[in-house]
C-alpha positions in Angstrom: 1.5 -15.7 5.2 -0.6 -16.7 2.2 1.9 -16.0 -0.6 3.2 -19.5 -1.0 -0.2 -21.1 -1.5 -0.5 -23.1 -4.7 -3.0 -22.2 -7.3 -5.0 -24.8 -9.3 -4.0 -23.8 -12.8 -6.5 -25.6 -15.0 -6.5 -23.1 -17.9 -6.2 -24.7 -21.3 -3.9 -23.4 -24.0 -6.5 -21.0 -25.5 -7.7 -19.4 -22.3 -4.0 -19.1 -21.2 -3.3 -16.8 -24.1 -6.3 -14.5 -23.5 -5.7 -11.0 -22.0 -7.8 -9.4 -19.3 -8.9 -5.9 -20.1 -10.1 -4.7 -16.7 -13.8 -4.9 -17.5 -14.9 -7.7 -15.3 -16.5 -7.0 -12.0 -13.9 -8.8 -10.0 -11.3 -6.2 -11.0 -13.3 -3.1 -10.2 -12.3 -3.0 -6.6 -8.6 -3.8 -7.2 -6.1 -1.1 -6.5 -3.7 -2.1 -9.3 -4.2 -1.6 -13.0 -1.9 -1.1 -15.9 -2.3 1.9 -18.2 -0.1 1.4 -21.3 0.2 3.3 -24.6 -1.2 1.3 -27.5 2.1 1.2 -29.5 4.0 -0.1 -26.5 1.4 -2.7 -25.7 1.4 -4.1 -29.2 5.2 -4.0 -29.3 5.4 -6.1 -26.2 2.6 -8.5 -27.2 3.8 -9.0 -30.7 7.3 -9.8 -29.6 6.5 -12.0 -26.7 3.6 -14.0 -28.2 6.0 -15.7 -30.6 8.1 -17.0 -27.7 7.7 -20.2 -25.7 6.1 -19.7 -22.3 9.3 -20.4 -20.6 10.9 -17.3 -22.3 8.2 -14.8 -21.6 9.2 -11.6 -19.9 7.8 -10.6 -16.6 6.1 -7.6 -18.2 4.3 -9.9 -20.6 3.2 -12.2 -17.8 2.0 -9.1 -15.8 0.0 -7.9 -18.8 -1.6 -11.3 -19.1 -2.6 -11.5 -15.4 -3.6 -8.0 -14.4 -6.3 -5.5 -15.7 -5.0 -3.5 -18.6 -6.3 -0.3 -20.2 -4.9 0.8 -23.5 -4.1 4.5 -23.9 -4.4 6.4 -27.1 -1.9 9.0 -28.3 -4.2 11.7 -27.0 -4.2 10.1 -23.6 -0.5 10.1 -23.5 -0.3 13.8 -24.5 -2.8 14.6 -21.8 -0.6 12.9 -19.1 2.4 14.8 -20.5 0.5 18.1 -20.2 -1.2 17.3 -16.9 0.9 14.7 -15.1 -1.1 15.3 -11.9 -3.9 13.3 -13.6 -2.0 10.1 -12.8 -3.3 10.5 -9.2 -6.8 9.7 -10.5 -5.5 6.1 -10.4 -3.0 6.4 -7.6 -1.9 2.8 -7.4 -1.6 2.1 -11.2 1.3 1.3 -13.4 1.7 3.8 -16.2 3.8 2.8 -19.2 3.9 5.8 -21.6 5.6 7.0 -24.7 7.8 9.5 -22.9 11.5 9.7 -22.2 12.8 7.9 -19.1 13.7 11.1 -17.4 10.2 12.4 -17.8 8.6 9.2 -16.6 10.9 9.2 -13.5 9.9 12.8 -12.8 6.2 11.9 -12.8 6.9 9.0 -10.5 8.9 11.0 -8.0 6.6 14.0 -8.0 3.3 12.2 -7.7 4.1 8.9 -6.1 2.7 6.8 -9.0 4.7 4.2 -10.8 5.5 5.6 -14.3 7.8 3.9 -16.8 9.0 4.9 -20.2 8.1 2.5 -23.0 11.7 2.7 -24.1 12.7 0.8 -20.9 9.7 -0.6 -19.0 11.6 -2.2 -16.1 9.1 -3.7 -13.6 11.6 -5.5 -11.4 10.9 -3.2 -8.5 7.4 -4.5 -8.4 8.4 -8.2 -8.2 11.9 -8.5 -6.6 11.0 -7.6 -3.0 10.3 -10.6 -0.9 12.2 -10.1 2.3 12.0 -11.7 5.7 13.6 -10.1 8.8 13.7 -12.2 11.9 13.9 -10.2 15.1 14.8 -11.5 18.6 13.4 -9.8 21.7 15.8 -7.2 23.1 18.5 -7.8 20.4 19.5 -5.3 17.7 18.2 -5.7 14.2 20.5 -3.5 12.1 19.0 0.0 12.2 15.5 -1.1 13.3 12.8 0.0 10.9 15.4 1.6 8.7 16.8 -1.8 8.0 13.4 -3.5 7.5 12.2 -0.9 5.1 15.3 -0.6 3.0 13.8 -2.7 0.2 10.5 -0.8 -0.1 11.2 2.8 0.8 12.5 3.5 -2.7 9.2 2.6 -4.3 6.9 5.6 -5.1 4.0 6.3 -2.9 1.2 8.8 -2.3 -0.5 7.2 0.7 0.1 4.9 3.6 -2.2 2.7 5.8 -1.2 1.2 9.1 -3.3 -1.3 10.9 -2.5 -2.8 14.3 -5.2 -3.2 16.9 -2.6 -3.2 19.7 -0.4 -0.4 18.4 -0.8 1.7 21.5 -1.3 -1.1 24.0 2.0 -0.3 25.7 4.0 2.9 26.4 7.2 1.7 27.9 10.1 1.5 25.4 11.0 -2.1 26.1 7.5 -3.2 25.0 7.5 -0.9 22.0 6.1 2.6 22.1 3.5 3.1 19.3 4.2 6.8 18.9 8.0 6.3 18.6 7.6 3.4 16.1 5.2 5.4 13.9 7.7 8.3 13.9 10.4 5.9 12.7 8.2 4.3 10.1 6.9 7.6 8.7 10.4 9.1 8.7 11.5 6.2 6.4 8.5 5.9 4.1 7.2 9.5 3.6 8.8 10.7 0.3 11.1 13.6 0.2 9.0 15.4 -2.4 5.3 15.2 -3.4 3.5 17.6 -5.7 0.1 15.9 -5.7 -1.7 17.9 -3.0 -2.1 16.0 0.3 -0.2 12.9 1.0 -2.5 10.5 2.9 -1.8 8.6 6.1 -4.4 6.5 7.9 -3.7 4.6 11.2 -6.2 2.1 12.6 -6.0 0.6 16.0 -8.1 -0.8 18.9 -9.4 2.2 20.8 -9.9 0.0 23.9 -6.4 -1.6 23.8 -4.5 1.6 24.8 -2.0 2.0 27.6 -3.9 3.5 30.5 -1.7 6.7 30.2 -2.9 7.2 26.7 -6.1 8.8 25.6 -7.4 8.9 22.0 -7.0 12.7 22.0 -3.4 12.4 23.3 -2.5 9.9 20.6 -4.0 12.2 17.9 -2.2 15.3 19.2 1.1 13.5 19.6 1.0 12.1 16.1 0.2 15.5 14.7 3.3 16.8 16.5 5.3 13.9 15.0 4.0 14.9 11.5 5.2 18.4 12.0 8.6 17.3 13.3 9.2 15.3 10.2 9.2 18.6 8.3 8.1 17.5 4.9 7.5 20.4 2.5 4.0 19.1 1.4 0.7 18.7 3.2 -0.1 15.4 4.9 -3.6 14.4 5.8 -3.4 12.1 8.8 -6.4 10.1 9.9 -6.8 8.1 13.1 -9.5 5.5 13.4 -9.8 3.9 16.9 -12.2 1.0 16.6 -13.8 -1.0 19.4 -14.8 -4.7 19.3 -18.3 -3.6 18.4 -17.1 -2.1 15.1 -18.1 -4.1 12.1 -14.5 -4.4 10.8 -12.8 -5.2 14.1 -12.4 -9.0 13.5 -11.3 -8.4 9.9 -8.3 -6.3 10.9 -6.4 -8.8 12.9 -3.2 -8.6 10.8 -0.5 -6.0 11.6 0.3 -4.3 8.3 1.7 -1.3 6.6 0.2 -0.8 3.2 1.1 1.6 0.4 0.5 1.9 -3.3 3.1 -0.7 -4.4 4.1 -2.6 -1.3 3.1 -4.0 2.0 4.9 -4.8 5.3 3.5 -7.4 7.6 4.5 -8.0 11.2 3.7 -11.4 12.7 3.3 -9.9 16.2 3.2 -6.1 16.3 4.2 -2.9 14.5 5.6 -1.4 17.7 8.6 -3.6 16.8 11.5 -1.5 18.0 13.0 0.7 20.7 15.1 2.5 18.2 17.2 -0.5 16.8 16.4 -2.9 19.6 13.7 -5.4 18.9 10.8 -5.4 21.3 9.4 -8.8 20.2 10.4 -12.1 18.7 8.7 -12.0 15.4 9.0 -12.0 11.6 8.8 -8.9 9.5 7.9 -9.2 5.9 8.4 -6.3 3.4 6.8 -7.3 0.1 6.2 -5.6 -3.3 3.0 -6.5 -5.2 4.2 -9.6 -7.1 6.7 -12.4 -6.8 8.3 -14.5 -9.5 6.2 -17.4 -8.3 3.0 -15.5 -8.6 3.8 -14.3 -12.1 4.3 -17.9 -13.1 0.8 -18.8 -11.6 2.4 -20.9 -8.8 1.4 -18.8 -5.8 -0.8 -15.9 -4.7 0.7 -12.4 -5.2 1.0 -10.1 -2.1 -1.4 -7.8 -4.0 -4.2 -10.1 -3.1 -3.6 -9.6 0.6 -3.6 -5.8 0.1 -6.8 -5.9 -1.9 -8.5 -7.9 0.9 -7.7 -5.3 3.5 -8.6 -2.3 1.3 -11.9 -3.9 0.2 -12.8 -4.3 3.9 -12.1 -0.7 4.6 -13.7 0.5 1.4 -16.9 -1.2 2.2 -16.8 0.2 5.8 -16.1 3.7 4.5 -19.1 3.5 2.1 -21.4 2.3 5.0 -20.4 5.2 7.2 -22.9 7.5 5.5 -25.8 5.1 6.0 -28.4 5.8 8.7 -28.0 2.5 10.5 -24.2 2.8 11.0 -23.0 2.6 14.7 -20.8 5.7 15.0 -20.3 4.8 18.7 -18.1 1.9 17.7 -15.1 4.1 16.9 -13.3 7.4 17.5 -12.0 9.4 14.5 -9.5 12.2 14.3 -8.0 14.2 11.3 -4.8 16.1 11.7 -4.9 15.9 15.5 -8.5 17.0 15.9 -11.3 14.7 17.2 -14.2 14.6 14.8 -17.8 13.9 15.9 -18.0 11.1 13.3 -16.5 9.9 10.1 -18.7 10.0 7.0 -15.9 8.5 4.7 -12.3 7.6 5.1 -10.2 10.1 3.2 -7.2 8.0 2.2 -6.9 7.6 -1.6 -6.0 4.0 -1.2 -9.5 3.3 0.0 -11.5 5.6 -2.3 
């Protein structure tokens, strides 16, 4: 884990008080951005800027650290009239001049973090920093249900799962990949979603499959799982089975579940359970985007790890349309159907 790494904070007093307005190149590829109504922004800044640094609120610290875009009154009215527009920036934080009930409705319906300026509580983005220790063949509460308790209440509109050896075994004692994905999706897919297709992308080593699995069988079984979960919205499920010849193979070593506002990392494997019984001795880390330490510039936020993975996949996705791309280095399926090739990953986290 990289989240305890110390930063060299050499900023002087003046640079420390400067805000970042999301215009520099380094922020263009980041998934997280804050959209805040002008009146709310100035209310927060004017109140907090007079305080000592030790008394700054977490919201003020977040505004100082992350890219910010100021919204006009017209912008706010547009989001009120067309709340689906928040999905143009599906992993952003919106702080709007709307009642709390209206902000919560946008959040639940479109899976985008939306807060009312009357009570912009960002604690759910910073207070998740869990560690679950599993022992092989011993119960860990309710399995994935226990592990995901701290993040499943966060909004989402997309999921990405990466584990090169997800389907390396089929027997339950070693962790069946299909069964574990079923349990993960059952916990993390929202009960409602009005934003069109919810996106799920699963990436694994196409050559590290159990001998009884074929890529087509994995695709068809996961499509069946998707249907069995019976969500009342459409789900686009992509499978990318990569080989060691694939350009991103060595960059996807970590086993991770990534969503818009959280990540879950497994130190050994995502096929972690046979129901509630652990299949490996390992650590499981559910994390939201920030920690208290990262907001105080003492460590790296989990957001950075998410951005690294998404940048790798974003660059790969862009290269898929180029003439020199090796399309023989992967298999690709969408909604259970094998595709001849992938010309771009569809998941909105990667676009």
